[in-house]
Amino acid sequence: MCIGTLIGCSKPQGLYIRSELQILAVNSGQVGPQVTQPIARVYKSPDDLPASAGQWLITAESADFAFVDWSRRDVVAVTLGQKPTSGFGIRIDRVVATDWGLEVDVTEIAPRPGQQVAQVVTHPWAAALVFKSDNTVISQLNISRAR
């Protein structure tokens, strides 16, 4: 018997539910949380948001995020961690609710070879507004690279 869903347990075939969540709005940028490693989180209320969220998540370009109806919506946020230059980005492509948690598919965007970039440390991030689910964790983060 497997206890715990994130510790190498295998999923029984055909015994769990998968439901793709519609992405209602997205926001992204290059100056997000000051973290060194990729992080993915589900925010279920404004109390869950880090204090710095007003500086990066809720911007003038993202009115949908400034007025979230937390009784009906969740915010899924992913950061790439620290990058050495500008030109990096991230896109949330899909969010799937399962019995184990949310599975999030993202695409990492990197500068093209030879592309001029600013020599400045960045912290790329993306957020998606989705319909509220019972899931409180991201059980799987799938990162692919843009080609």
Coordinates of C-alpha atoms in Angstrom, one line a residue, residues 19-137:
S19 CA -10.0 17.1 -15.5
E20 CA -8.3 19.9 -17.5
L21 CA -9.0 23.3 -15.9
Q22 CA -9.8 26.2 -18.2
I23 CA -7.2 29.0 -18.0
L24 CA -9.3 32.2 -17.7
A25 CA -6.4 34.7 -17.7
V26 CA -2.7 34.8 -17.7
N27 CA 0.0 37.2 -16.6
S28 CA 3.8 36.9 -16.7
G29 CA 7.0 38.9 -16.3
Q30 CA 10.7 38.8 -15.7
V31 CA 10.9 40.3 -12.2
G32 CA 9.1 38.0 -9.9
P33 CA 9.8 36.4 -6.6
Q34 CA 13.5 36.4 -5.7
V35 CA 14.0 32.7 -5.7
T36 CA 16.8 30.6 -7.1
Q37 CA 15.0 27.4 -8.1
P38 CA 11.8 26.8 -10.0
I39 CA 8.7 26.9 -7.8
A40 CA 5.0 26.2 -8.5
R41 CA 2.2 27.1 -6.1
V42 CA -1.6 27.2 -5.9
Y43 CA -3.0 30.2 -4.2
K44 CA -6.5 29.7 -2.9
S45 CA -7.1 33.0 -1.1
P46 CA -5.4 36.5 -0.9
D47 CA -4.0 35.4 2.5
D48 CA -1.9 32.7 0.6
L49 CA -0.2 35.3 -1.6
P50 CA 3.3 36.4 -0.6
A51 CA 3.6 40.0 0.6
S52 CA 5.5 40.9 -2.6
A53 CA 2.7 39.7 -4.9
G54 CA 1.5 43.3 -5.4
Q55 CA 4.8 44.1 -7.0
W56 CA 4.8 41.3 -9.5
L57 CA 1.4 39.4 -9.8
I58 CA -1.0 42.2 -9.7
T59 CA 0.1 44.8 -12.3
A60 CA -1.7 47.3 -14.4
E61 CA -1.7 44.8 -17.3
S62 CA -3.5 42.2 -15.3
A63 CA -6.8 43.6 -14.1
D64 CA -8.1 40.0 -13.9
F65 CA -5.6 39.3 -11.1
A66 CA -6.4 42.6 -9.2
F67 CA -10.0 41.6 -8.6
V68 CA -10.0 37.8 -8.2
D69 CA -13.2 36.3 -6.9
W70 CA -11.5 33.9 -4.5
S71 CA -14.7 32.0 -3.8
R72 CA -14.7 30.9 -7.5
R73 CA -11.1 31.1 -8.7
D74 CA -7.6 29.9 -7.8
V75 CA -4.3 31.3 -9.0
V76 CA -1.6 28.9 -10.2
A77 CA 1.9 30.6 -10.3
V78 CA 5.2 29.2 -11.6
T79 CA 8.6 30.8 -11.4
L80 CA 11.8 29.6 -13.2
G81 CA 14.1 30.8 -10.5
Q82 CA 17.0 33.0 -11.1
K83 CA 18.3 33.5 -14.7
P84 CA 21.5 35.3 -15.6
T85 CA 20.1 37.7 -18.3
S86 CA 16.9 39.1 -19.7
G87 CA 15.1 37.3 -22.5
F88 CA 13.9 34.4 -20.4
G89 CA 10.2 33.8 -19.9
I90 CA 7.6 31.1 -19.0
R91 CA 4.2 30.3 -20.3
I92 CA 1.6 28.1 -18.6
D93 CA 0.1 25.9 -21.2
R94 CA -2.2 23.6 -19.3
V95 CA -3.5 22.9 -15.8
V96 CA -5.0 19.5 -15.0
A97 CA -6.8 18.6 -11.7
T98 CA -6.3 15.0 -10.6
D99 CA -6.9 13.1 -7.4
W100 CA -3.2 13.7 -6.6
G101 CA -3.0 17.4 -7.1
L102 CA -2.6 19.8 -10.0
E103 CA -0.4 18.9 -13.0
V104 CA 0.9 22.0 -14.7
D105 CA 2.5 22.1 -18.1
V106 CA 4.7 25.1 -18.8
T107 CA 7.0 26.2 -21.6
E108 CA 10.3 27.9 -20.8
I109 CA 11.4 30.5 -23.2
A110 CA 15.1 31.3 -23.5
P111 CA 16.9 33.9 -25.6
R112 CA 17.9 32.8 -29.1
P113 CA 21.6 32.2 -29.7
G114 CA 23.2 35.6 -30.5
Q115 CA 20.1 37.5 -29.3
Q116 CA 21.0 40.7 -27.6
V117 CA 20.0 40.6 -23.9
A118 CA 20.5 42.8 -20.9
Q119 CA 23.2 41.6 -18.5
V120 CA 20.9 41.6 -15.5
V121 CA 19.6 38.9 -13.2
T122 CA 15.9 38.1 -13.8
H123 CA 13.3 35.9 -12.1
P124 CA 10.8 34.9 -14.8
W125 CA 7.3 33.9 -13.6
A126 CA 3.8 33.2 -15.0
A127 CA 0.4 32.9 -13.3
A128 CA -2.9 31.5 -14.5
L129 CA -6.3 32.2 -13.2
V130 CA -8.4 29.0 -13.1
F131 CA -11.7 27.8 -11.8
K132 CA -11.5 26.8 -8.1
S133 CA -10.6 23.2 -7.4
D134 CA -10.2 21.1 -4.3
N135 CA -6.5 20.7 -5.1
T136 CA -4.0 22.6 -2.8
V137 CA -0.7 21.3 -4.2

